[in-house]
Amino acid sequence: MNQRQIEELLTRVKNGNLDIPTALGKLKHFPAESITDACIDHQRTLRTGIPEVIYGGSKSAEQIAVIVKAMLSKEGPILATRVDQKKADFVRQEIPELTYHPQAQMLTCRPIPVTREKIRGDVAVICAGTSDIPVAEEARITIESLGHPVLTLYDAGVAGLHRLLNNQRMLSEAAVIIVAAGMEGALPSVIGGLVSCPVIGVPTSIGYGAGIGGFAALLGMLNSCAPGVAVVNIDNGFGAGCMAVAINQNG
């Protein structure tokens, strides 16, 4: 339940169009609903602007399905991250209205509608190499599910900077830019030196031995000399997407 829905509910009670027992029934699970293995925070959007999201990586397919069904009983978007194909197939058999995004390994349903006057502009999602696309896609799907427009530029890393420079107009017009990169993680610094908007670096675990599963990229981004570059955790496209949405809100 979001702020608009609560206001409508209270207005209907005030005007005599809704009796108190019915209103209490609608507020029964305010602010949370306890079900088997989970306690769903239905009011998170009201507090933070970002809804409850299911992390599917360490949950069973059965647990994901139960949680999704409970969330579908209320209004709002459905997002589940880190859901592999086998789990997704099981959940979609139970709940066919869900959409599965295999590269991002996400299940989604009911994206939030957002009007242009409520956002600052487009969010650009860029990744250094094709191997970084899954993380970039996790960011893109998150942002689009939360109602914000996204532009993408994939495989535009520092080994071929002309690919990036050919898209400078997109960079300059973006309100926020997410940059996913593995190896040495240099791309967010390069982009940070070209634009005035916030840049969110996402280190990925792509690379050879001394990359240490993304730590080299993480440390490189944290040590960026370009101003306006912030960094999220390794492979955390979802977190980057949420941060971009928070920045892109217009009031």
Short mmCIF file of C-alpha atoms in Angstrom, two decimals:
data_model
loop_
_atom_site.label_atom_id
_atom_site.label_comp_id
_atom_site.label_asym_id
_atom_site.label_seq_id
_atom_site.Cartn_x
_atom_site.Cartn_y
_atom_site.Cartn_z
CA MET A 1 0.00 0.00 0.00
CA ASN A 2 1.45 3.35 -1.03
CA GLN A 3 0.65 6.90 0.10
CA ARG A 4 -1.97 7.45 -2.61
CA GLN A 5 -3.82 4.26 -1.67
CA ILE A 6 -3.83 5.13 2.03
CA GLU A 7 -5.13 8.65 1.27
CA GLU A 8 -7.91 7.21 -0.90
CA LEU A 9 -8.85 4.72 1.82
CA LEU A 10 -9.03 7.39 4.52
CA THR A 11 -11.01 9.72 2.24
CA ARG A 12 -13.58 7.00 1.58
CA VAL A 13 -13.97 6.42 5.33
CA LYS A 14 -14.27 10.17 5.96
CA ASN A 15 -16.92 10.55 3.26
CA GLY A 16 -18.90 7.58 4.53
CA ASN A 17 -18.26 5.48 1.43
CA LEU A 18 -16.37 2.82 3.35
CA ASP A 19 -17.16 1.41 6.78
CA ILE A 20 -14.50 1.06 9.45
CA PRO A 21 -14.44 -2.79 9.59
CA THR A 22 -13.80 -2.97 5.83
CA ALA A 23 -11.08 -0.33 6.11
CA LEU A 24 -9.48 -2.26 8.96
CA GLY A 25 -9.55 -5.37 6.80
CA LYS A 26 -7.64 -3.54 4.08
CA LEU A 27 -5.10 -2.37 6.67
CA LYS A 28 -4.87 -5.79 8.28
CA HIS A 29 -1.29 -6.41 7.19
CA PHE A 30 -0.06 -2.88 7.89
CA PRO A 31 2.89 -2.61 8.03
CA ALA A 32 3.93 -6.25 7.47
CA GLU A 33 2.49 -9.69 6.76
CA SER A 34 3.93 -12.82 8.33
CA ILE A 35 3.77 -15.94 6.18
CA THR A 36 5.68 -19.22 6.20
CA ASP A 37 9.44 -18.46 6.14
CA ALA A 38 8.98 -14.71 5.49
CA CYS A 39 7.62 -11.42 6.81
CA ILE A 40 6.62 -9.21 3.90
CA ASP A 41 7.13 -5.45 4.28
CA HIS A 42 4.19 -4.21 2.21
CA GLN A 43 4.75 -0.58 3.28
CA ARG A 44 8.38 -0.27 2.23
CA THR A 45 7.52 1.84 -0.80
CA LEU A 46 5.67 4.29 1.44
CA ARG A 47 8.76 4.74 3.62
CA THR A 48 11.62 4.49 1.15
CA GLY A 49 10.26 4.79 -2.39
CA ILE A 50 11.63 1.30 -3.17
CA PRO A 51 9.34 -1.74 -2.73
CA GLU A 52 10.10 -5.03 -1.02
CA VAL A 53 12.19 -7.16 -3.40
CA ILE A 54 12.77 -10.92 -3.19
CA TYR A 55 16.37 -12.12 -3.14
CA GLY A 56 16.01 -15.54 -4.74
CA GLY A 57 19.60 -16.76 -4.60
CA SER A 58 19.33 -18.65 -1.33
CA LYS A 59 15.58 -19.35 -1.39
CA SER A 60 13.87 -22.43 -2.75
CA ALA A 61 11.53 -22.15 -5.72
CA GLU A 62 8.66 -23.03 -3.40
CA GLN A 63 9.55 -20.21 -1.00
CA ILE A 64 9.77 -17.71 -3.86
CA ALA A 65 6.36 -18.76 -5.18
CA VAL A 66 4.69 -18.40 -1.75
CA ILE A 67 6.17 -14.92 -1.24
CA VAL A 68 5.21 -13.77 -4.75
CA LYS A 69 1.62 -14.95 -4.27
CA ALA A 70 1.37 -12.97 -1.03
CA MET A 71 2.79 -9.86 -2.70
CA LEU A 72 0.44 -10.20 -5.68
CA SER A 73 -2.50 -9.92 -3.28
CA LYS A 74 -1.50 -6.27 -2.78
CA GLU A 75 -0.77 -3.55 -5.32
CA GLY A 76 2.76 -2.80 -6.41
CA PRO A 77 5.57 -4.25 -8.52
CA ILE A 78 7.04 -7.72 -8.14
CA LEU A 79 10.81 -8.14 -8.42
CA ALA A 80 12.82 -11.24 -7.59
CA THR A 81 16.58 -11.24 -8.16
CA ARG A 82 19.12 -14.06 -8.55
CA VAL A 83 16.56 -16.60 -9.75
CA ASP A 84 18.09 -19.31 -11.93
CA GLN A 85 16.25 -20.90 -14.85
CA LYS A 86 15.18 -24.01 -12.91
CA LYS A 87 13.62 -21.97 -10.11
CA ALA A 88 12.03 -19.58 -12.59
CA ASP A 89 10.38 -22.42 -14.51
CA PHE A 90 8.83 -23.76 -11.31
CA VAL A 91 7.61 -20.35 -10.13
CA ARG A 92 6.14 -19.44 -13.53
CA GLN A 93 4.22 -22.71 -13.62
CA GLU A 94 2.57 -21.57 -10.39
CA ILE A 95 2.33 -17.89 -11.40
CA PRO A 96 2.32 -17.55 -15.21
CA GLU A 97 1.85 -13.76 -15.21
CA LEU A 98 5.47 -13.33 -14.13
CA THR A 99 8.09 -12.44 -16.74
CA TYR A 100 11.51 -14.09 -16.57
CA HIS A 101 14.62 -12.22 -17.70
CA PRO A 102 17.29 -14.93 -18.16
CA GLN A 103 20.35 -12.70 -18.53
CA ALA A 104 19.46 -10.70 -15.42
CA GLN A 105 18.10 -13.82 -13.67
CA MET A 106 15.08 -11.83 -12.50
CA LEU A 107 11.34 -12.39 -12.25
CA THR A 108 9.13 -9.31 -12.60
CA CYS A 109 5.49 -8.30 -12.78
CA ARG A 110 3.46 -5.06 -12.59
CA PRO A 111 6.10 -2.35 -13.17
CA ILE A 112 5.44 0.99 -11.47
CA PRO A 113 4.03 3.66 -13.81
CA VAL A 114 5.96 6.93 -13.41
CA THR A 115 5.20 10.14 -15.32
CA ARG A 116 8.02 12.19 -16.84
CA GLU A 117 7.41 15.18 -14.55
CA LYS A 118 8.27 12.99 -11.55
CA ILE A 119 11.74 12.09 -12.82
CA ARG A 120 14.84 14.07 -13.73
CA GLY A 121 15.56 12.25 -16.99
CA ASP A 122 16.89 9.03 -18.47
CA VAL A 123 19.18 6.61 -16.65
CA ALA A 124 22.05 5.29 -18.78
CA VAL A 125 23.30 1.78 -18.07
CA ILE A 126 26.72 1.06 -19.56
CA CYS A 127 28.95 -1.99 -19.30
CA ALA A 128 32.57 -2.47 -20.27
CA GLY A 129 32.34 -5.90 -21.90
CA THR A 130 29.81 -8.44 -23.09
CA SER A 131 30.64 -10.56 -20.04
CA ASP A 132 29.37 -7.73 -17.82
CA ILE A 133 25.92 -7.68 -19.45
CA PRO A 134 24.18 -9.87 -16.81
CA VAL A 135 25.01 -7.32 -14.09
CA ALA A 136 24.02 -4.41 -16.34
CA GLU A 137 20.75 -6.17 -17.17
CA GLU A 138 19.99 -6.62 -13.47
CA ALA A 139 20.32 -2.85 -13.11
CA ARG A 140 18.23 -2.13 -16.21
CA ILE A 141 15.35 -4.45 -15.26
CA THR A 142 15.32 -3.01 -11.74
CA ILE A 143 15.13 0.57 -13.00
CA GLU A 144 12.44 -0.16 -15.58
CA SER A 145 10.37 -2.11 -13.03
CA LEU A 146 10.46 0.97 -10.81
CA GLY A 147 9.13 3.07 -13.69
CA HIS A 148 12.20 4.97 -14.88
CA PRO A 149 13.38 5.13 -18.52
CA VAL A 150 16.68 3.48 -19.40
CA LEU A 151 19.21 3.86 -22.20
CA THR A 152 21.86 1.15 -22.65
CA LEU A 153 25.35 0.99 -24.10
CA TYR A 154 27.02 -2.42 -23.84
CA ASP A 155 30.55 -3.55 -24.66
CA ALA A 156 32.09 -0.07 -24.53
CA GLY A 157 35.15 -0.62 -22.34
CA VAL A 158 38.49 1.14 -22.18
CA ALA A 159 40.16 -1.29 -24.59
CA GLY A 160 38.26 0.53 -27.36
CA LEU A 161 37.43 4.01 -26.13
CA HIS A 162 36.13 5.11 -29.54
CA ARG A 163 32.99 3.07 -28.77
CA LEU A 164 32.33 5.30 -25.78
CA LEU A 165 33.28 8.57 -27.46
CA ASN A 166 30.87 7.83 -30.30
CA ASN A 167 28.04 8.05 -27.76
CA GLN A 168 28.96 11.25 -25.93
CA ARG A 169 25.55 12.81 -26.58
CA MET A 170 23.83 10.01 -24.68
CA LEU A 171 26.31 10.43 -21.83
CA SER A 172 25.83 14.18 -21.61
CA GLU A 173 22.02 13.97 -21.63
CA ALA A 174 21.68 11.23 -19.00
CA ALA A 175 20.47 12.18 -15.52
CA VAL A 176 22.35 9.29 -13.88
CA ILE A 177 24.81 6.77 -15.31
CA ILE A 178 25.47 3.24 -14.08
CA VAL A 179 28.75 1.68 -15.23
CA ALA A 180 29.42 -2.05 -14.78
CA ALA A 181 33.00 -3.19 -15.34
CA GLY A 182 35.29 -6.02 -14.34
CA MET A 183 39.03 -6.51 -14.92
CA GLU A 184 40.72 -3.34 -13.54
CA GLY A 185 37.41 -1.44 -13.30
CA ALA A 186 38.62 1.70 -15.08
CA LEU A 187 35.49 2.61 -17.06
CA PRO A 188 33.54 4.51 -14.33
CA SER A 189 36.54 6.83 -13.84
CA VAL A 190 36.74 7.51 -17.58
CA ILE A 191 33.03 8.31 -17.77
CA GLY A 192 33.21 10.34 -14.54
CA GLY A 193 35.70 12.62 -16.28
CA LEU A 194 33.32 13.23 -19.19
CA VAL A 195 29.98 14.02 -17.52
CA SER A 196 28.45 16.23 -14.84
CA CYS A 197 25.78 13.78 -13.62
CA PRO A 198 26.28 11.19 -10.85
CA VAL A 199 28.06 8.00 -11.93
CA ILE A 200 27.43 4.72 -10.10
CA GLY A 201 30.20 2.17 -10.53
CA VAL A 202 29.39 -1.53 -10.32
CA PRO A 203 32.48 -3.74 -10.09
CA THR A 204 31.87 -7.15 -11.61
CA SER A 205 33.55 -10.45 -10.83
CA ILE A 206 34.73 -10.79 -14.45
CA GLY A 207 38.49 -11.16 -14.91
CA TYR A 208 41.55 -13.33 -14.43
CA GLY A 209 43.28 -14.49 -11.26
CA ALA A 210 44.63 -11.21 -9.87
CA GLY A 211 41.18 -9.70 -10.32
CA ILE A 212 40.28 -11.68 -7.17
CA GLY A 213 36.63 -12.11 -8.09
CA GLY A 214 35.99 -8.41 -8.62
CA PHE A 215 38.05 -6.97 -5.77
CA ALA A 216 40.54 -5.39 -8.17
CA ALA A 217 37.69 -3.60 -9.97
CA LEU A 218 36.11 -2.62 -6.64
CA LEU A 219 39.35 -1.10 -5.31
CA GLY A 220 40.01 0.63 -8.63
CA MET A 221 36.58 2.28 -8.57
CA LEU A 222 36.86 3.24 -4.90
CA ASN A 223 40.17 4.93 -5.70
CA SER A 224 38.80 6.86 -8.68
CA CYS A 225 40.20 10.35 -9.08
CA ALA A 226 37.12 11.41 -11.08
CA PRO A 227 34.62 13.44 -9.00
CA GLY A 228 31.03 12.30 -8.68
CA VAL A 229 31.67 8.54 -8.83
CA ALA A 230 30.04 6.33 -6.19
CA VAL A 231 30.45 2.56 -5.97
CA VAL A 232 28.20 -0.34 -4.96
CA ASN A 233 29.10 -3.91 -4.08
CA ILE A 234 30.55 -6.46 -6.53
CA ASP A 235 27.97 -7.66 -9.10
CA ASN A 236 25.24 -5.61 -7.37
CA GLY A 237 23.30 -4.40 -10.39
CA PHE A 238 20.13 -4.33 -8.31
CA GLY A 239 21.65 -1.99 -5.73
CA ALA A 240 22.95 0.30 -8.46
CA GLY A 241 19.51 0.38 -10.06
CA CYS A 242 17.85 1.34 -6.77
CA MET A 243 20.41 4.09 -6.17
CA ALA A 244 19.88 5.45 -9.67
CA VAL A 245 16.11 5.54 -9.12
CA ALA A 246 16.56 7.39 -5.82
CA ILE A 247 18.78 9.98 -7.53
CA ASN A 248 16.45 10.29 -10.52
CA GLN A 249 13.33 11.06 -8.46
CA ASN A 250 12.12 14.61 -9.02
CA GLY A 251 10.69 15.56 -5.66
#
